[in-house]
Tab-separated table of C-alpha atoms in Angstrom:
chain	number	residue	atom	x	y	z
A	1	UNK	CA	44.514	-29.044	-0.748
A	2	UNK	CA	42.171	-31.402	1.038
A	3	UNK	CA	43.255	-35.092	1.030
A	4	UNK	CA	45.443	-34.087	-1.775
A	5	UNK	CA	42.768	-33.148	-4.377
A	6	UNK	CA	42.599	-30.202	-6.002
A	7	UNK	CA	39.843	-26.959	-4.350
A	8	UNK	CA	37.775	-27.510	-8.159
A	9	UNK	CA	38.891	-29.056	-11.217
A	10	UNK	CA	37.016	-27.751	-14.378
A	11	UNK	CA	37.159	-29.720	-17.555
A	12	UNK	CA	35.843	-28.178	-20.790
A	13	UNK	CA	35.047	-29.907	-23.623
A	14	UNK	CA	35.235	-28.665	-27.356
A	15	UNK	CA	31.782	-30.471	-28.327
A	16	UNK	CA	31.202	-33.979	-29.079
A	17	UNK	CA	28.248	-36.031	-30.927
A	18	UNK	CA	27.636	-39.647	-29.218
A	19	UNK	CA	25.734	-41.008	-32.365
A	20	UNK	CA	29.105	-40.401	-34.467
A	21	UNK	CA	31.308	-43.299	-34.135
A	22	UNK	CA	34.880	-44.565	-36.391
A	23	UNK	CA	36.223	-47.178	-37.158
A	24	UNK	CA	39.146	-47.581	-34.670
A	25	UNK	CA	42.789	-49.167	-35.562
A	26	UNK	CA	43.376	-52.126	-33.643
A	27	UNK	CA	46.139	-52.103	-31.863
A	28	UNK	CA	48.894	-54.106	-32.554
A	29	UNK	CA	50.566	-57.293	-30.916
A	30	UNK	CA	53.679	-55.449	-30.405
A	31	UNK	CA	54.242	-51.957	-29.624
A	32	UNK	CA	56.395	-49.447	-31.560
A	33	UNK	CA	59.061	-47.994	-29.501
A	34	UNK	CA	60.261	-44.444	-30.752
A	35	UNK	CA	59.450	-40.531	-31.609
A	36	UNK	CA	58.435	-41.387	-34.810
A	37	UNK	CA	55.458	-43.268	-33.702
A	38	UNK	CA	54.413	-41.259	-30.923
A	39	UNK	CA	54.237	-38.280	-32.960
A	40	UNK	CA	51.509	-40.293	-35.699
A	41	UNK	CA	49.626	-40.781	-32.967
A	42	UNK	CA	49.151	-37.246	-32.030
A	43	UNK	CA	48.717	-36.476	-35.918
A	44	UNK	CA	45.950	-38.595	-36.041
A	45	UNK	CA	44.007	-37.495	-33.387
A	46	UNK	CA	44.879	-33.746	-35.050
A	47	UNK	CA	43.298	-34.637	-37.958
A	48	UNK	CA	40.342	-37.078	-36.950
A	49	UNK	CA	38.400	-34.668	-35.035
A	50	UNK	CA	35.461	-37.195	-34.485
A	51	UNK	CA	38.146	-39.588	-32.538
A	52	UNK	CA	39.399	-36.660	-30.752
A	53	UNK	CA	36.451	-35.355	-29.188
A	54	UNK	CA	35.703	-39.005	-27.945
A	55	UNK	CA	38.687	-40.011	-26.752
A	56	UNK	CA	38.785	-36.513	-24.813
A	57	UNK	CA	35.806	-37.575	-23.151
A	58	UNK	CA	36.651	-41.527	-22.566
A	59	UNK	CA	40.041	-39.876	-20.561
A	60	UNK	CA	38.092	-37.915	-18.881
A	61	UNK	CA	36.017	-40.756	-17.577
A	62	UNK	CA	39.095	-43.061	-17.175
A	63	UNK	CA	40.966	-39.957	-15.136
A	64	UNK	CA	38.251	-40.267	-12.229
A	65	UNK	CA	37.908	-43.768	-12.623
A	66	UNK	CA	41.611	-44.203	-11.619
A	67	UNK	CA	41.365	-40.872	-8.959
A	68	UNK	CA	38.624	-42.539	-7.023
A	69	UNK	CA	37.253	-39.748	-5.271
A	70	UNK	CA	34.838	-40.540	-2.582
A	71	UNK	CA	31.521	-40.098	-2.664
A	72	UNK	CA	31.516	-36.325	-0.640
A	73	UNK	CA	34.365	-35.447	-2.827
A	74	UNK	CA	33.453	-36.089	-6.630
A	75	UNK	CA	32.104	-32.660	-6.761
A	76	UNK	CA	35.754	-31.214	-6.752
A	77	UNK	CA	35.874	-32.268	-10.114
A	78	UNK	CA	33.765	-31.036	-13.289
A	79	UNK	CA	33.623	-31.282	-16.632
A	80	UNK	CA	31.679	-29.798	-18.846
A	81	UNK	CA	31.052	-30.001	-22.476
A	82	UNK	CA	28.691	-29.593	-25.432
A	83	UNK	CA	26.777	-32.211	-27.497
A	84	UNK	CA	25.887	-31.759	-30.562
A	85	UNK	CA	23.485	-33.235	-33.352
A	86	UNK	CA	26.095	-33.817	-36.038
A	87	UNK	CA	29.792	-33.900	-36.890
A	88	UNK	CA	31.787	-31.604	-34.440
A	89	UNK	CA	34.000	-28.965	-36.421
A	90	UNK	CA	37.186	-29.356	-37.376
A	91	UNK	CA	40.055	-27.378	-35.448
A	92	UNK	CA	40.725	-24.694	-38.110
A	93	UNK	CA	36.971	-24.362	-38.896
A	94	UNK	CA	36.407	-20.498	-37.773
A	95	UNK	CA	33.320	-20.102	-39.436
A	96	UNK	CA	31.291	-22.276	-36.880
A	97	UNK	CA	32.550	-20.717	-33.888
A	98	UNK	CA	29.478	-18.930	-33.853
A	99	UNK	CA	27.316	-21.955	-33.983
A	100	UNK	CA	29.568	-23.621	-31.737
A	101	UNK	CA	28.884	-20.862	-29.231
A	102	UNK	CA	25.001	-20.619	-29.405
A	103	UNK	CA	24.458	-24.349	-29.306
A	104	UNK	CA	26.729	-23.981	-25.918
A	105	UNK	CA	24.682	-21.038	-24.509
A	106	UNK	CA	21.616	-23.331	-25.046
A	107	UNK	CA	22.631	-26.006	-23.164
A	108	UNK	CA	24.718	-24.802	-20.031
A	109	UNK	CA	23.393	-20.918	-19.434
A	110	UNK	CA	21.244	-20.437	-16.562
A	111	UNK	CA	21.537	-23.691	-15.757
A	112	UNK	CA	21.726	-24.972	-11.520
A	113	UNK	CA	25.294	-26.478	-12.152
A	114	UNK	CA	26.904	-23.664	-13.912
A	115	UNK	CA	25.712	-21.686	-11.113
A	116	UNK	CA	26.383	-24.143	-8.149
A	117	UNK	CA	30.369	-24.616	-10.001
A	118	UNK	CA	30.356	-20.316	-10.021
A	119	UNK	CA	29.561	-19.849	-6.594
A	120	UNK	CA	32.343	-22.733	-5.277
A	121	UNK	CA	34.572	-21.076	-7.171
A	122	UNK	CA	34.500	-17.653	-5.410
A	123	UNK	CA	34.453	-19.834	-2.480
A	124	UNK	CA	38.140	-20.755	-3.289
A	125	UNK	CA	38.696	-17.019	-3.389
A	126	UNK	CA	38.720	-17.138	0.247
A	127	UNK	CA	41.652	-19.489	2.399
A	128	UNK	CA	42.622	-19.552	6.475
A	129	UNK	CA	45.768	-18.126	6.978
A	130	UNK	CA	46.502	-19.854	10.457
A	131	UNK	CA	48.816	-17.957	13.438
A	132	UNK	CA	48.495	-20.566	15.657
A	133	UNK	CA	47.295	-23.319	17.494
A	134	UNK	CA	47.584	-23.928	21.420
A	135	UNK	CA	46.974	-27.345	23.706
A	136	UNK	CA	44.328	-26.991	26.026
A	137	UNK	CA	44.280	-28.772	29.562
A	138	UNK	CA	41.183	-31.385	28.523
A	139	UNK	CA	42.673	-33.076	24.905
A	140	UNK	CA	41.598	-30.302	22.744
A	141	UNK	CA	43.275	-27.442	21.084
A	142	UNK	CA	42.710	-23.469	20.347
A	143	UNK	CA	43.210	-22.638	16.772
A	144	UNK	CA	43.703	-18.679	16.093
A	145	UNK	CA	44.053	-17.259	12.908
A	146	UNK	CA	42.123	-15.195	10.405
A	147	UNK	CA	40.157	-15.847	6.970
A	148	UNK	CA	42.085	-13.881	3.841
A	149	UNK	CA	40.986	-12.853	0.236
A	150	UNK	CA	43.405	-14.639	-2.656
A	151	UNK	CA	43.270	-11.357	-4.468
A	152	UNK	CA	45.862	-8.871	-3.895
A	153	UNK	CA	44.334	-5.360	-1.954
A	154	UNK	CA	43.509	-2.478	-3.958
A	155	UNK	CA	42.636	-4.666	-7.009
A	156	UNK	CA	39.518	-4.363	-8.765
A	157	UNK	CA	39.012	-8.187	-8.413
A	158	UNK	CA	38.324	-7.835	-4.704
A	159	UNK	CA	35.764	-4.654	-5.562
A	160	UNK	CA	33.865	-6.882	-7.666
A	161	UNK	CA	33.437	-9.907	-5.552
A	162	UNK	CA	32.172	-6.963	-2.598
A	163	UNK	CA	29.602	-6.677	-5.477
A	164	UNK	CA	28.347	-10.044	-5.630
A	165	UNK	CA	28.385	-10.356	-2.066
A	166	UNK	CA	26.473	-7.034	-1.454
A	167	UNK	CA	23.898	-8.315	-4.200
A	168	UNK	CA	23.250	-11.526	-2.385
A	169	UNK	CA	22.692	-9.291	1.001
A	170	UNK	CA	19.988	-7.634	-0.901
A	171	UNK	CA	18.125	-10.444	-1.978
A	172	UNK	CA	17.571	-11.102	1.882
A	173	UNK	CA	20.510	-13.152	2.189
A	174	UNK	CA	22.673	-13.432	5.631
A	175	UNK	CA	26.432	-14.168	4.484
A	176	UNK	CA	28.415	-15.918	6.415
A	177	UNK	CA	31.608	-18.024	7.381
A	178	UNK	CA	31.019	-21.645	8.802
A	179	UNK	CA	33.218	-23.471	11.220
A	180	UNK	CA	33.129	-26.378	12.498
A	181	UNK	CA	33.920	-29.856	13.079
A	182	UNK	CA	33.085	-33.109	11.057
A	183	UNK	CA	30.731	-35.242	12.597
A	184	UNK	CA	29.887	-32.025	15.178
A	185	UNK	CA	28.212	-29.783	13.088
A	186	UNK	CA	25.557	-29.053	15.380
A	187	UNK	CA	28.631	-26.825	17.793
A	188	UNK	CA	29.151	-24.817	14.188
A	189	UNK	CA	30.308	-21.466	14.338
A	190	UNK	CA	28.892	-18.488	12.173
A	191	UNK	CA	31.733	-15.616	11.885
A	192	UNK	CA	29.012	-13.355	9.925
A	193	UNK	CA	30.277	-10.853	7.220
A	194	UNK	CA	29.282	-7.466	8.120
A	195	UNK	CA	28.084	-4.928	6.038
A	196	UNK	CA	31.416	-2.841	6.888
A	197	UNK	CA	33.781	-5.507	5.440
A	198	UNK	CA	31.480	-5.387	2.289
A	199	UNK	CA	31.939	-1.815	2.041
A	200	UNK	CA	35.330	-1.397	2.737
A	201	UNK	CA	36.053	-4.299	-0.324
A	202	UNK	CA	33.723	-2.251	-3.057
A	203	UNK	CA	35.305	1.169	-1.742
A	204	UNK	CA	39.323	0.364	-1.434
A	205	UNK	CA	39.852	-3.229	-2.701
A	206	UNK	CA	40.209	-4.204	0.884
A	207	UNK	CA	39.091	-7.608	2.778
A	208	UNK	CA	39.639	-7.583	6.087
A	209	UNK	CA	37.755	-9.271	9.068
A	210	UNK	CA	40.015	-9.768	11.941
A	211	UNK	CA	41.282	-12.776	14.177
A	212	UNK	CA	38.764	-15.319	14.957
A	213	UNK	CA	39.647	-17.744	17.740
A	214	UNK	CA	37.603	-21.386	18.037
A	215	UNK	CA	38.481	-24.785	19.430
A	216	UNK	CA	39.363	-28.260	18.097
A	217	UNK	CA	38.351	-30.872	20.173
A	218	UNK	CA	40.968	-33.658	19.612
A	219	UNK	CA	43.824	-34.590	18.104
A	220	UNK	CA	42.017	-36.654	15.349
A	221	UNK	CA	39.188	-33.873	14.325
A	222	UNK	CA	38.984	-32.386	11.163
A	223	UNK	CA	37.712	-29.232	10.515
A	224	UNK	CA	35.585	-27.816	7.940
A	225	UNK	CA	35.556	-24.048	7.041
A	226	UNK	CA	32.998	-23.116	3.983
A	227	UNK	CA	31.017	-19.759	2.652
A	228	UNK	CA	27.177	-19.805	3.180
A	229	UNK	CA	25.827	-17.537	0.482
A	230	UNK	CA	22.445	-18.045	2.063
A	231	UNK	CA	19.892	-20.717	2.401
A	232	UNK	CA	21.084	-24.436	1.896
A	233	UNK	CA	23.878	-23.027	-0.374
A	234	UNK	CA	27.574	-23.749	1.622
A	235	UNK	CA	30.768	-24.333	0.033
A	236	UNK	CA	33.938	-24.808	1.014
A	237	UNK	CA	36.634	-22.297	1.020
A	238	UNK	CA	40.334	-23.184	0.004
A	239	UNK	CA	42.119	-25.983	1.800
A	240	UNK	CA	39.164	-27.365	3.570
A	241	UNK	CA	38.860	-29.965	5.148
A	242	UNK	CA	42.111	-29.930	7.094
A	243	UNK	CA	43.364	-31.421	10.229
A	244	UNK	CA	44.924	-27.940	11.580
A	245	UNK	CA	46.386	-29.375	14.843
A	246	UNK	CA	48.378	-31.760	13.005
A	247	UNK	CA	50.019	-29.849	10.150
A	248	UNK	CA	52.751	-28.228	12.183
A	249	UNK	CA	53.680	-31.472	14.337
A	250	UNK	CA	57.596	-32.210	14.026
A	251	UNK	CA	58.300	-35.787	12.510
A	252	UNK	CA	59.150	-38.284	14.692
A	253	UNK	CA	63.026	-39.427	13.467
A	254	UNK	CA	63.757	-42.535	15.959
A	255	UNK	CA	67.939	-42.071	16.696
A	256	UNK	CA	69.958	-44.618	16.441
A	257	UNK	CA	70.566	-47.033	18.509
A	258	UNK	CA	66.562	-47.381	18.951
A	259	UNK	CA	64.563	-51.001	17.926
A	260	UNK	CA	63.680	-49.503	14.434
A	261	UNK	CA	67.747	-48.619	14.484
A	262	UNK	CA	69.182	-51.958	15.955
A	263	UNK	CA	72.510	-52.883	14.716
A	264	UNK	CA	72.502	-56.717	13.522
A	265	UNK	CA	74.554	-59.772	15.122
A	266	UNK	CA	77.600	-60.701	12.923
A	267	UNK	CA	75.562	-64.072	12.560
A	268	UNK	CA	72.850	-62.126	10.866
A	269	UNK	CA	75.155	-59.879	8.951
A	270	UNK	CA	76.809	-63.453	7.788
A	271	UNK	CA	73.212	-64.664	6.716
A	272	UNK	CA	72.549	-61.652	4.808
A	273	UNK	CA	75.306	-61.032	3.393
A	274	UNK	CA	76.967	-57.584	2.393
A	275	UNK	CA	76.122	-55.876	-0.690
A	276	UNK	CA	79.081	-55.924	-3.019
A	277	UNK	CA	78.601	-52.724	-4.734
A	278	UNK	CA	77.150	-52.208	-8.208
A	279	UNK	CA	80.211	-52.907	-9.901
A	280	UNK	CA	80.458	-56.156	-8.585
A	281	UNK	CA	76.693	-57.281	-10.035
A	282	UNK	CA	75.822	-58.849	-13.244
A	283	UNK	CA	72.491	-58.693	-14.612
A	284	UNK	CA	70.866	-62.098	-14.357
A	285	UNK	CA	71.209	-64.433	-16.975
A	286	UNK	CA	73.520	-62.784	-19.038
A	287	UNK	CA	76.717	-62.943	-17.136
A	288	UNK	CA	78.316	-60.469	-19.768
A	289	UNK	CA	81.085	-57.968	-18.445
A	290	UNK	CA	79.151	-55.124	-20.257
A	291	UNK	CA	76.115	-55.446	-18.462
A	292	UNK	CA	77.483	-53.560	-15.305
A	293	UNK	CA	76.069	-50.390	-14.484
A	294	UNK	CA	79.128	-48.175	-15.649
A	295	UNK	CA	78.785	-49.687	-18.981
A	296	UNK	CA	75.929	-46.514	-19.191
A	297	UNK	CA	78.568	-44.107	-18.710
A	298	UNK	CA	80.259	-45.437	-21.675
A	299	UNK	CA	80.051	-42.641	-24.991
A	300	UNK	CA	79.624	-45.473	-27.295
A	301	UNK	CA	76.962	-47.468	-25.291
A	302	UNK	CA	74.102	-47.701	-27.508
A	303	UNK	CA	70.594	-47.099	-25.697
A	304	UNK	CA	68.439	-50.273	-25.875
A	305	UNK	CA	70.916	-52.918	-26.559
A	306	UNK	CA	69.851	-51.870	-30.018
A	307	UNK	CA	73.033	-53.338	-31.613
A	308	UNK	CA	72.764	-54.849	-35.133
A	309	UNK	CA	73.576	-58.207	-34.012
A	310	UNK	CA	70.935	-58.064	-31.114
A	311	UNK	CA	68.394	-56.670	-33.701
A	312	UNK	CA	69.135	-59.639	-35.969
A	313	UNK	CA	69.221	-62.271	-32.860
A	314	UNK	CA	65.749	-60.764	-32.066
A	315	UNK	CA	64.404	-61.020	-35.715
A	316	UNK	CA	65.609	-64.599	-36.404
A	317	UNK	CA	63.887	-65.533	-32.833
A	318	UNK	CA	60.657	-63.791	-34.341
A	319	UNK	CA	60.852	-66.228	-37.570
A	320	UNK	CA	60.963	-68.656	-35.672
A	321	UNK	CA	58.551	-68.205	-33.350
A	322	UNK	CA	56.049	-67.387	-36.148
A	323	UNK	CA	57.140	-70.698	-37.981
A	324	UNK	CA	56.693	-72.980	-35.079
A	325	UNK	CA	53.104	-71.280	-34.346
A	326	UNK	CA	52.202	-71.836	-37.899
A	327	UNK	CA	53.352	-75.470	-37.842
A	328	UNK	CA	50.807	-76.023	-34.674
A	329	UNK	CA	54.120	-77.009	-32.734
A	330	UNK	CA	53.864	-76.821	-28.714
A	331	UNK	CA	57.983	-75.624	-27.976
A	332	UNK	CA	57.215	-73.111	-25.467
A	333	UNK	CA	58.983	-70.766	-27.709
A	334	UNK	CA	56.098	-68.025	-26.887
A	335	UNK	CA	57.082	-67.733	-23.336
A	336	UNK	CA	60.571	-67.469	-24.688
A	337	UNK	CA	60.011	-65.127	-27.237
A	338	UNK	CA	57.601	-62.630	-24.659
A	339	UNK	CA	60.703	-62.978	-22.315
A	340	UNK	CA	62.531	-61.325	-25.078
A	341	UNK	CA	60.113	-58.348	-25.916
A	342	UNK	CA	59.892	-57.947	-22.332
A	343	UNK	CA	63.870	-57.255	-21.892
A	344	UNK	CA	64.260	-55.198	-25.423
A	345	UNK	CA	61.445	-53.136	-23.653
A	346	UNK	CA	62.703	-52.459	-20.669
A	347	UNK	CA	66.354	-51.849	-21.895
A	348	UNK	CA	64.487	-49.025	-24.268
């Protein structure tokens, strides 16, 4: 994967309707801990189809929000879905499948994305399988390996996709392999595929097209392999970009002894300090000889400190709390008491 993301990342919607809108729950001050909630939650979004289809696409939007792809990378991820003039249909509704389907056939068939998202696709059906990659005298570095079909030989899969390809050669097309370096694409290489390789994966379920040899120019370049299936249209096949001459490099692992390894003075071990162990800490501000970490190992430890008497301690600091709020009274109880939730949070 490039940078971590993903070749293509397809999203499909089940229809929504942006006019339709309910009335959502506000959420509470304090959250319910527990199966039993979690699972209402799911039930109602079940149910409430309306929410559902909204909230599917407000995740959506908050997924790539929080991803952050870059600019030259957003189109790695797609999603697609239907919008529709009324109410969407419920889950079990089969009857307007057919609907359902139409109204999508309208919208997305034929249409430039679809097609654009298709053709990157059986770009990913094609990945570098590297053998190696040499040092050259002058910085740069020979890279020798071969381009490989993701579908197994002999498999109608690979007979189809010489199909496509042999279709786009007849529509005047010139099919070929790009490589070349970012920022250099004017020294691209064109490894063209032949009308024999075409053949050979329509007749046998075969893709073969030798080794290819090219060169990397530093240590820093990053190389970009993609599929031009003619004209402007070039996408990238799987893995790319990638920094070959760097993927194989050996960690560095400084031995000891080194100024990343440097044993400390006594004076600075006396400064610092030795850790005493776990057994040996208490938690802060509760000084209790239960609170050490083998008290978890314990078969009658209950999870959450959820004892009846810390239940009740935590309830009667709630009436309280609520009381002195309601009395217009300035304690500072309300840092106290969100100290509290904070810790019976954490312990769940």
């Amino acid at each position: 994967m490039a940078k971590g993301y993903p070749d293509l990342m397809i999203s499909v919607g089940s229809g929504y309707c942006k006019a339709l809108k309910t009335d959502r729950r506000q959420p509470k001050a304090i959250r319910k801990l527990g199966i039993p909630s979690n699972l209402k939650a799911l039930y109602r979004i079940a149910v409430d189809h309306i929410e559902s289809s909204l909230d599917s696409e407000a995740a959506w939007q908050s997924y790539t929000e929080v991803l952050a792809p870059a600019d030259d990378e957003r189109y790695r991820f797609q999603r697609f879905n239907v919008e529709l003039q009324g109410e969407p249909p419920k889950l079990d509704d089969v009857d307007s499948m057919d609907d359902l389907e139409d109204t999508a056939r309208k919208q997305w068939f034929g249409k430039e994305r679809i097609i654009q998202v298709a053709h990157h696709l059986l770009a990913t059906c094609f990945f570098f399988e590297k053998t190696r990659v040499e040092p050259l005298g002058d910085s740069s570095f020979e890279c020798i390996g071969s381009i490989q079909c993701r579908f197994p030989p002999g498999t109608p899969n690979i007979q189809h996709l010489g199909e496509f390809l042999r279709n786009r050669e007849n529509d005047r097309h010139t099919l070929y392999f790009i490589i070349r370096e970012r920022y250099r694409e004017t020294e691209a290489l064109q490894v063209v595929i032949g009308q024999n390789v075409i053949e050979e994966m329509m007749r046998n379920g075969r893709f073969a097209m030798g080794q290819m040899k090219f060169t990397i120019s530093n240590r820093l370049s990053t190389t970009e392999m993609l599929l031009s299936l003619g004209g402007s249209e070039e996408f990238p096949i799987s893995g790319f970009p990638r920094t070959l001459q760097h993927e194989d490099a050996p960690k560095i692992i400084r031995p000891l002894g080194s100024s990343s390894h440097r044993q400390r003075t006594p004076s600075q071990m006396q400064r610092r300090g030795q850790w005493p162990g776990p057994q040996a800490l208490e938690v802060s501000g509760r000084g209790r000889d239960d609170d050490t970490i083998s008290r978890y190992s314990d078969p009658g430890y209950v999870i959450g400190d959820s004892t009846p008497g810390a239940l009740d301690e935590i309830s009667e600091r709630f009436r309280r709390s609520t009381l002195e709020l309601a009395a217009g009274e300035s304690t500072g109880s309300d840092h106290e008491l969100e100290g509290w939730i904070s810790r019976f949070e954490l312990e769940a």
